[in-house]
Amino acid sequence: MNTTTSQDLFARAKHVIPGGVNSPVRAFRAVGGNPLFIRAAKGAYLYDEDGNAYLDLINSWGPMVLGHAHEVIEKAVRDALSDSLSFGAPTRKEVEMAELIASMVPSVEKVRMVSSGTEACLSVIRLARGYTGREKIIKFEGCYHGHGDSFLIAAGSGAITMGVPDSAGVTRGTANDTLTAPYNDLEAVRLLVAANPGQVAAIIIEPVAGNMGLVLPKEGFLAGLRQVCDREGVLLIFDEVMTGFRLAPGGAQQRLGVTPDLTTLGKIIGGGMPVGAYGGKREMMDYVSPVGPVYQAGTLSGNPVAMSAGLAILRHLRETPRVYDHLEEIGNQLVGGLTENVRKLGLNFTINHLGSMFSLFMTNQPVVDFESAKASDLARFGRYFQAMLRRGVYLAPSQFESLFLSTALTPEHIQYIVQASYESLEEVGEG
Ligand code: KE4
C-alpha cells in the first residue's frame, strides 16, 4: 500500500503542528506507523492522499452516522453558504435547533449551543457548581469529557492512549475538586458522596462509555446513580456527546430509561460541523447568562452553517426512525461475524456492543471498567490495527476507543470486514 504522500505531509505537519496532528489520537502513537492523511470521503469510504480507499469504522469519531457526504446534509450546507458564514447574532435556525433538541432528548427543556463537546462539558460543570453552590464533581475512571482541566483526571480516550490519564498543567486545586470512581461501582460513588457531605455538585458520566473502548453500564448502575443524586442533592449529568442521537433519537437516556438533570451533546448534533450543546431543566438552564449568574459565551455558538447541518441530520433522524433499526441490524451482523471469528480462532476475545457502537478487546476477560480494559494486549491490538488497515479497513487507532458504524455500510461491506478481521486476527497470532 503506497502511503508516500501521507508520509511527506506528516513530515511537513510535524514542523508546524504539535505531533503533526490537531488531536493526539490521530497520530497513531498507540498503534505504530504514520497516520494517513485523508483527502476525501463518500458513503462508507475514506480516501487518503495516495488514493487508497478504506471502509470507515470511526466515522469522524461518531458524527457521520449516515455515512460521509450524505446528500441531505451536503445540500443543507450548500444552501446556507450564500447567506454568509456567521453573523454573531441570534438566528431562526438556532430557535429551530433548540426546539428540535428539546423535542428529541428527554432531559432537555432548554439548551445552549456551543462549538465542541469539550465546551459543552466545561460549561455544564460550571453550571452545576453555580446552581448547587458546591465545588466537587465525581467522574469515572476511563471516561472522557473533553480536555477541560477538571476532566483530565483518570481520563480515557486520547489521554490514556498517550499513556497519561492525567495531564501536565492541571493544578492541584483543580484536581482536588475532581473525585473519581471505577465505572459500574455504585458503592464507590456512595462512599465518595458520604466522605464529602454537601460538597459534590454533580456526577458526570458517559451513560454508555466509549472512551476506554466500549463499556456498558451494569443493570441498575445508572438508576442507582439517579437515586444517589436524588437523595444527596447532587446533579446527574449524562455526557451523551458520543451516544446522543446514535443509540436512539433521544440517546442513551431514552434507550436505557434513566433521565439525568443535565445532558451534554456533540458529534452527530452537527452532522460533521463543529457543534456541541448542553441542556436540561428550565430551572437549571436559567442559571446561565444572560438570565442567571453562570457565565458562558461563544463567538461561533449556533453558527448558521453548522446549524443548517445539524438541523438537516437531526430532522432526518427524527423523521426516518428506520435509521435506528438499520443501525441495529448493521451492528448485530458485524458483531455476530466478529464473534464467530474469535470463536473459530479459539481466541475468546471480549466484544462489547450496543447498537452501532462496539469494541473488540484483546483480552478474554470481561471488560466492565477501566482496569479491565487496560488488561488488553495493546501490542497485539496495534498489530491487528495495521493488518486491518492493509486490508482497507480503518479502525480507531487505539484499543481505548469505541468504533462507530454508519448506515452507509452494506451487507457486502460487512462481509468484507468480517473476513478481513478473521485474516488479521490469524495473522497477528499469539501475544
Ligand atoms: P470534543 O471536544 O472532542 O468535540 O468532545 C469531547 C468529548 C466529550 N465527551 C465525550 C463522551 C467524548 O467522546 C468526547 C470526544 N471524543 C473523542 C473520541 N474518543 C474525540 C476524538 C479526539 O479526541 O480526537
Coordinates of C-alpha atoms and ligand atoms in Angstrom, one line a residue:
M1 CA 0.0 0.0 0.0
N2 CA 1.6 3.2 -1.1
T3 CA 1.4 6.0 1.5
T4 CA 4.3 8.2 0.5
T5 CA 2.1 11.4 0.1
S6 CA 0.8 10.9 3.7
Q7 CA 4.3 10.3 4.9
D8 CA 5.5 13.5 3.2
L9 CA 2.6 15.5 4.6
F10 CA 3.2 14.1 8.1
A11 CA 6.9 15.2 8.0
R12 CA 5.8 18.7 7.0
A13 CA 3.0 18.7 9.6
K14 CA 5.4 17.9 12.4
H15 CA 7.3 21.1 11.7
V16 CA 4.2 23.3 12.3
I17 CA 1.7 21.3 14.3
P18 CA 2.4 19.6 17.7
G19 CA 2.9 15.9 16.8
G20 CA 1.7 16.8 13.2
V21 CA -1.9 16.4 14.3
N22 CA -4.7 18.6 15.7
S23 CA -5.9 16.0 18.0
P24 CA -3.5 13.5 19.7
V25 CA -5.3 10.2 19.0
R26 CA -5.0 10.9 15.2
A27 CA -1.2 10.5 15.4
F28 CA -1.3 6.6 15.5
R29 CA 1.1 6.7 18.6
A30 CA -0.7 3.8 20.2
V31 CA -0.7 1.5 17.1
G32 CA 2.6 2.5 15.5
G33 CA 3.3 3.7 11.9
N34 CA 2.4 7.0 10.5
P35 CA -1.1 8.4 10.2
L36 CA -2.8 8.5 6.9
F37 CA -3.8 11.9 5.6
I38 CA -7.4 11.7 4.3
R39 CA -8.3 13.7 1.2
A40 CA -12.0 12.9 0.9
A41 CA -14.8 10.5 2.0
K42 CA -18.0 9.3 0.5
G43 CA -20.6 6.9 1.9
A44 CA -18.7 4.2 3.8
Y45 CA -15.3 5.0 2.4
L46 CA -12.3 7.2 3.3
Y47 CA -9.8 8.1 0.6
D48 CA -6.3 9.0 1.5
E49 CA -3.9 11.3 -0.3
D50 CA -2.3 8.4 -2.1
G51 CA -5.7 7.2 -3.5
N52 CA -6.1 4.2 -1.1
A53 CA -9.7 3.5 0.0
Y54 CA -10.7 2.4 3.4
L55 CA -14.0 1.2 4.9
D56 CA -14.5 3.7 7.8
L57 CA -15.4 2.3 11.2
I58 CA -14.7 5.6 13.0
N59 CA -16.9 8.0 11.0
S60 CA -15.2 11.1 12.4
W61 CA -15.5 9.6 16.0
G62 CA -19.2 9.3 15.7
P63 CA -20.8 12.2 13.7
M64 CA -21.1 10.6 10.3
V65 CA -23.9 8.2 11.3
L66 CA -25.4 8.4 7.8
G67 CA -22.0 7.9 6.1
H68 CA -19.9 10.5 4.5
A69 CA -21.1 13.3 2.2
H70 CA -24.8 12.4 2.7
E71 CA -26.8 14.5 0.3
V72 CA -29.3 15.7 2.9
I73 CA -26.6 17.3 4.9
E74 CA -24.4 18.4 2.0
K75 CA -27.4 20.2 0.4
A76 CA -28.3 22.0 3.6
V77 CA -24.8 23.3 4.0
R78 CA -24.6 24.3 0.3
D79 CA -27.9 26.2 0.6
A80 CA -26.6 28.1 3.7
L81 CA -23.3 29.2 2.3
S82 CA -24.6 32.0 0.1
D83 CA -26.1 33.8 3.2
S84 CA -22.7 34.4 4.8
L85 CA -21.0 32.1 7.2
S86 CA -21.5 33.8 10.5
F87 CA -23.3 36.8 12.0
G88 CA -22.7 36.7 15.8
A89 CA -26.4 37.5 16.2
P90 CA -29.4 35.3 17.1
T91 CA -30.9 33.4 14.1
R92 CA -34.1 31.5 13.3
K93 CA -32.1 28.3 12.9
E94 CA -30.9 28.4 16.5
V95 CA -34.5 28.6 17.7
E96 CA -35.5 25.7 15.4
M97 CA -32.4 23.7 16.6
A98 CA -33.2 24.2 20.3
E99 CA -36.9 23.2 19.8
L100 CA -35.8 20.1 17.8
I101 CA -33.3 19.0 20.5
A102 CA -35.9 19.6 23.3
S103 CA -38.4 17.5 21.3
M104 CA -35.9 14.6 21.0
V105 CA -33.9 14.4 24.2
P106 CA -36.0 13.5 27.4
S107 CA -34.0 15.6 29.9
V108 CA -33.8 18.8 27.8
E109 CA -36.3 21.6 28.2
K110 CA -33.7 24.3 27.4
V111 CA -30.4 24.1 25.6
R112 CA -27.3 26.2 24.9
M113 CA -25.3 25.7 21.7
V114 CA -21.5 25.7 21.8
S115 CA -18.8 24.6 19.4
S116 CA -17.5 21.3 20.7
G117 CA -18.1 18.5 23.2
T118 CA -15.4 19.8 25.4
E119 CA -17.0 23.2 25.6
A120 CA -20.4 21.6 26.4
C121 CA -18.8 19.6 29.3
L122 CA -16.8 22.6 30.6
S123 CA -19.9 24.7 30.6
V124 CA -22.2 22.1 32.2
I125 CA -19.9 21.6 35.1
R126 CA -19.7 25.3 35.8
L127 CA -23.5 25.4 35.6
A128 CA -23.7 22.5 38.1
R129 CA -21.3 24.3 40.5
G130 CA -23.1 27.6 40.1
Y131 CA -26.6 26.0 40.6
T132 CA -25.7 23.9 43.7
G133 CA -23.1 26.2 45.2
R134 CA -20.9 23.1 45.6
E135 CA -17.4 22.6 44.2
K136 CA -16.6 19.0 43.8
I137 CA -17.5 16.7 40.9
I138 CA -17.4 12.9 40.5
K139 CA -16.3 11.4 37.2
F140 CA -15.4 7.8 36.4
E141 CA -12.0 6.3 35.6
G142 CA -11.7 5.9 31.8
C143 CA -14.5 8.3 30.9
Y144 CA -13.5 11.3 28.8
H145 CA -15.4 14.5 28.8
G146 CA -13.1 16.6 26.6
H147 CA -9.9 18.3 27.6
G148 CA -11.1 20.7 30.3
D149 CA -8.9 20.7 33.4
S150 CA -11.5 19.3 35.7
F151 CA -11.8 16.2 33.5
L152 CA -8.2 15.3 32.8
I153 CA -8.1 13.1 35.9
A154 CA -8.0 9.4 35.2
A155 CA -9.3 10.3 31.7
G156 CA -9.9 7.9 28.9
S157 CA -9.7 8.3 25.1
G158 CA -6.6 10.2 23.9
A159 CA -5.4 10.8 27.4
I160 CA -4.9 7.1 28.2
T161 CA -4.0 6.3 24.6
M162 CA -0.9 8.5 25.3
G163 CA -0.5 6.6 28.5
V164 CA -1.1 9.7 30.6
P165 CA -4.6 9.5 32.1
D166 CA -3.8 12.8 33.8
S167 CA -2.2 15.9 32.2
A168 CA 0.5 18.3 33.0
G169 CA -0.8 21.8 33.6
V170 CA -3.8 20.7 35.7
T171 CA -3.5 22.4 39.1
R172 CA -3.7 20.6 42.4
G173 CA -6.6 22.7 43.3
T174 CA -8.5 21.7 40.2
A175 CA -7.6 18.0 40.7
N176 CA -8.7 18.2 44.4
D177 CA -12.2 19.1 43.2
T178 CA -12.5 16.1 40.9
L179 CA -13.2 12.8 42.6
T180 CA -13.0 9.6 40.6
A181 CA -14.7 6.2 41.0
P182 CA -14.4 3.0 38.9
Y183 CA -17.2 2.7 36.2
N184 CA -20.0 0.4 37.3
D185 CA -19.0 0.7 41.0
L186 CA -22.0 2.2 42.8
E187 CA -20.7 1.6 46.3
A188 CA -17.6 3.6 45.5
V189 CA -19.8 6.5 44.5
R190 CA -21.8 6.2 47.7
L191 CA -18.6 6.3 49.7
L192 CA -17.3 9.4 47.9
V193 CA -20.5 11.3 48.4
A194 CA -20.6 10.3 52.1
A195 CA -17.0 11.3 52.5
N196 CA -17.7 14.7 51.0
P197 CA -21.1 15.7 52.6
G198 CA -22.8 18.7 50.9
Q199 CA -19.7 19.2 48.7
V200 CA -20.5 17.3 45.5
A201 CA -22.1 19.4 42.8
A202 CA -22.5 16.7 40.2
I203 CA -21.8 13.2 39.0
I204 CA -20.9 13.3 35.3
I205 CA -20.9 10.0 33.4
E206 CA -20.9 8.6 29.9
P207 CA -24.1 6.5 30.3
V208 CA -22.6 4.1 27.8
A209 CA -18.8 4.6 28.0
G210 CA -16.9 4.8 24.7
N211 CA -13.5 6.2 25.8
M212 CA -11.9 3.2 27.3
G213 CA -13.2 1.1 24.4
L214 CA -17.0 0.4 24.7
V215 CA -18.1 -0.4 28.3
L216 CA -21.7 -0.8 29.1
P217 CA -23.4 0.2 32.4
K218 CA -24.3 -2.9 34.5
E219 CA -28.0 -3.4 35.2
G220 CA -29.2 -0.9 37.8
F221 CA -26.0 1.2 37.8
L222 CA -27.4 4.3 36.2
A223 CA -30.6 4.0 38.2
G224 CA -28.5 3.7 41.3
L225 CA -26.7 6.9 40.4
R226 CA -30.0 8.6 39.9
Q227 CA -31.1 7.5 43.4
V228 CA -27.9 8.7 45.0
C229 CA -28.2 12.1 43.3
D230 CA -31.9 12.5 44.3
R231 CA -31.1 11.6 47.9
E232 CA -28.0 13.9 48.2
G233 CA -29.0 16.9 46.1
V234 CA -26.3 16.1 43.6
L235 CA -26.9 16.8 39.9
L236 CA -26.7 13.8 37.5
I237 CA -25.1 14.7 34.2
F238 CA -25.1 12.4 31.2
D239 CA -22.3 13.1 28.7
E240 CA -24.0 12.0 25.5
V241 CA -21.5 13.6 23.1
M242 CA -21.0 10.1 21.7
T243 CA -24.3 8.4 22.4
G244 CA -26.7 11.2 21.7
F245 CA -28.8 10.7 18.6
R246 CA -26.8 7.5 17.9
L247 CA -28.2 4.9 20.4
A248 CA -31.7 6.2 19.9
P249 CA -33.3 9.5 18.8
G250 CA -33.2 10.5 22.5
G251 CA -29.8 8.9 23.1
A252 CA -28.8 6.5 25.9
Q253 CA -31.1 8.2 28.3
Q254 CA -34.1 7.3 26.1
R255 CA -32.8 3.8 25.3
L256 CA -31.9 2.9 28.9
G257 CA -34.7 4.8 30.6
V258 CA -32.8 6.9 33.1
T259 CA -33.2 10.7 32.9
P260 CA -30.3 12.9 34.0
D261 CA -30.7 16.5 35.2
L262 CA -28.3 17.8 32.5
T263 CA -27.0 16.4 29.3
T264 CA -24.1 17.3 27.0
L265 CA -24.3 16.7 23.3
G266 CA -21.9 16.8 20.3
K267 CA -20.7 14.9 17.3
I268 CA -23.9 13.8 15.5
I269 CA -25.7 17.1 16.5
G270 CA -23.5 19.0 14.0
G271 CA -23.5 16.3 11.2
G272 CA -19.8 16.8 11.0
M273 CA -19.7 20.5 11.6
P274 CA -18.2 21.9 14.9
V275 CA -21.3 21.8 17.2
G276 CA -21.8 21.0 20.9
A277 CA -24.6 21.7 23.3
Y278 CA -25.7 21.3 26.9
G279 CA -29.2 21.3 28.2
G280 CA -31.6 20.3 30.9
K281 CA -34.4 21.5 33.1
R282 CA -35.5 25.2 32.5
E283 CA -34.9 25.9 36.2
M284 CA -31.3 24.9 35.9
M285 CA -30.6 26.2 32.5
D286 CA -31.9 29.7 33.5
Y287 CA -28.9 29.9 35.8
V288 CA -26.9 30.5 32.6
S289 CA -26.0 34.1 31.5
P290 CA -27.6 36.4 30.5
V291 CA -30.5 35.1 32.7
G292 CA -28.5 33.8 35.6
P293 CA -25.1 34.2 37.2
V294 CA -23.2 31.4 35.4
Y295 CA -21.3 32.9 32.6
Q296 CA -20.7 31.1 29.3
A297 CA -20.3 32.5 25.8
G298 CA -19.0 31.8 22.3
T299 CA -18.4 33.7 19.1
L300 CA -19.4 30.9 16.8
S301 CA -22.0 29.3 19.1
G302 CA -25.1 28.4 17.0
N303 CA -23.2 29.2 13.8
P304 CA -25.8 29.4 11.0
V305 CA -23.9 27.0 8.6
A306 CA -23.4 24.5 11.4
M307 CA -27.0 24.8 12.5
S308 CA -28.0 24.0 8.9
A309 CA -26.1 20.8 9.0
G310 CA -27.4 19.9 12.5
L311 CA -31.0 20.7 11.6
A312 CA -30.7 18.5 8.5
I313 CA -29.3 15.5 10.2
L314 CA -31.5 15.7 13.3
R315 CA -34.7 16.2 11.2
H316 CA -33.6 13.2 9.1
L317 CA -33.1 11.0 12.1
R318 CA -36.4 12.1 13.7
E319 CA -38.4 11.7 10.5
T320 CA -36.9 8.4 9.5
P321 CA -36.8 6.2 12.6
R322 CA -36.0 3.3 10.4
V323 CA -32.4 4.5 10.5
Y324 CA -32.2 3.2 14.1
D325 CA -33.4 -0.3 13.1
H326 CA -30.9 -0.2 10.3
L327 CA -28.1 0.7 12.6
E328 CA -29.1 -2.2 15.0
E329 CA -29.1 -4.6 12.1
I330 CA -25.7 -3.5 10.9
G331 CA -24.3 -3.7 14.4
N332 CA -25.7 -7.2 15.0
Q333 CA -24.5 -8.5 11.7
L334 CA -21.0 -7.2 12.1
V335 CA -20.5 -8.1 15.7
G336 CA -22.1 -11.5 15.0
G337 CA -19.4 -12.1 12.4
L338 CA -16.6 -10.9 14.6
T339 CA -17.8 -13.1 17.5
E340 CA -17.8 -16.1 15.2
N341 CA -14.3 -15.2 14.1
V342 CA -12.8 -15.2 17.6
R343 CA -14.7 -18.4 18.4
K344 CA -13.4 -20.2 15.3
L345 CA -9.8 -19.0 16.1
G346 CA -10.2 -20.1 19.7
L347 CA -9.2 -16.6 20.9
N348 CA -12.3 -15.8 23.0
F349 CA -11.6 -12.1 22.9
T350 CA -14.2 -9.9 24.6
I351 CA -16.5 -7.8 22.3
N352 CA -18.7 -5.2 24.0
H353 CA -21.5 -4.0 21.8
L354 CA -24.6 -1.8 21.8
G355 CA -26.4 -0.7 18.7
S356 CA -23.9 0.9 16.3
M357 CA -21.1 1.0 18.8
F358 CA -18.7 -1.8 19.7
S359 CA -15.1 -2.6 20.7
L360 CA -13.1 -5.8 20.2
F361 CA -10.8 -6.1 23.2
M362 CA -7.6 -8.1 23.0
T363 CA -8.4 -9.9 26.3
N364 CA -10.6 -12.9 27.1
Q365 CA -11.7 -11.3 30.4
P366 CA -15.0 -9.3 30.7
V367 CA -14.4 -5.6 30.2
V368 CA -16.6 -3.7 32.7
D369 CA -14.3 -0.7 33.7
F370 CA -11.0 1.0 33.1
E371 CA -8.9 -1.6 34.9
S372 CA -10.3 -4.5 33.0
A373 CA -10.0 -2.5 29.7
K374 CA -6.3 -1.9 30.5
A375 CA -5.7 -5.6 30.8
S376 CA -6.0 -5.8 27.0
D377 CA -2.9 -6.8 24.9
L378 CA -2.1 -3.3 23.4
A379 CA 0.9 -4.5 21.3
R380 CA -1.4 -7.1 19.7
F381 CA -4.1 -4.5 19.2
G382 CA -1.5 -2.4 17.3
R383 CA -0.6 -5.3 15.0
Y384 CA -4.3 -6.0 14.4
F385 CA -5.0 -2.4 13.6
Q386 CA -2.2 -2.3 11.0
A387 CA -3.3 -5.7 9.5
M388 CA -6.8 -4.3 9.1
L389 CA -5.5 -1.1 7.6
R390 CA -3.5 -3.1 5.0
R391 CA -6.8 -4.8 4.1
G392 CA -8.6 -1.4 3.7
V393 CA -10.5 -1.2 7.0
Y394 CA -9.9 1.9 9.1
L395 CA -10.3 1.2 12.8
A396 CA -9.8 3.6 15.7
P397 CA -6.1 3.8 16.3
S398 CA -6.4 2.9 19.9
Q399 CA -7.7 0.0 22.0
F400 CA -9.4 2.6 24.2
E401 CA -11.9 3.9 21.7
S402 CA -15.3 2.6 20.6
L403 CA -16.0 2.0 16.9
F404 CA -18.9 3.8 15.2
L405 CA -21.0 2.3 12.4
S406 CA -22.9 4.2 9.7
T407 CA -25.9 3.3 7.6
A408 CA -23.7 3.5 4.6
L409 CA -22.3 0.0 5.4
T410 CA -23.9 -2.6 3.1
P411 CA -24.1 -6.4 3.8
E412 CA -21.2 -6.8 1.3
H413 CA -19.1 -4.3 3.3
I414 CA -19.9 -6.2 6.5
Q415 CA -18.9 -9.5 5.0
Y416 CA -15.6 -8.0 3.8
I417 CA -14.9 -6.5 7.2
V418 CA -15.6 -9.8 9.0
Q419 CA -13.3 -11.7 6.5
A420 CA -10.6 -9.0 6.9
S421 CA -10.8 -9.3 10.7
Y422 CA -10.5 -13.1 10.6
E423 CA -7.4 -12.9 8.4
S424 CA -5.9 -10.1 10.6
L425 CA -6.5 -11.9 13.9
E426 CA -5.0 -15.1 12.4
E427 CA -2.0 -13.1 11.1
V428 CA -1.2 -11.3 14.4
G429 CA -1.5 -14.7 16.2
E430 CA -0.5 -15.1 19.8
G431 CA 0.9 -12.4 22.0
Ligands
KE4_1 P1 -14.8 17.3 21.5 O1 -14.3 18.4 22.3 O2 -13.7 16.4 21.0 O3 -15.8 17.6 20.4 O4 -15.7 16.4 22.5 C1 -15.1 15.9 23.7 C2 -15.8 14.7 24.2 C3 -16.7 14.8 25.3 N1 -17.4 13.7 25.7 C4 -17.3 12.5 25.1 C5 -18.1 11.4 25.7 C6 -16.4 12.3 24.0 O5 -16.2 11.1 23.5 C7 -15.6 13.4 23.6 C8 -14.7 13.3 22.4 N2 -14.5 12.0 21.9 C9 -13.2 11.8 21.3 C10 -13.2 10.3 20.9 N3 -12.9 9.4 22.0 C11 -12.8 12.7 20.2 C12 -11.7 12.3 19.3 C13 -10.5 13.1 19.6 O6 -10.2 13.5 20.7 O7 -9.8 13.4 18.6

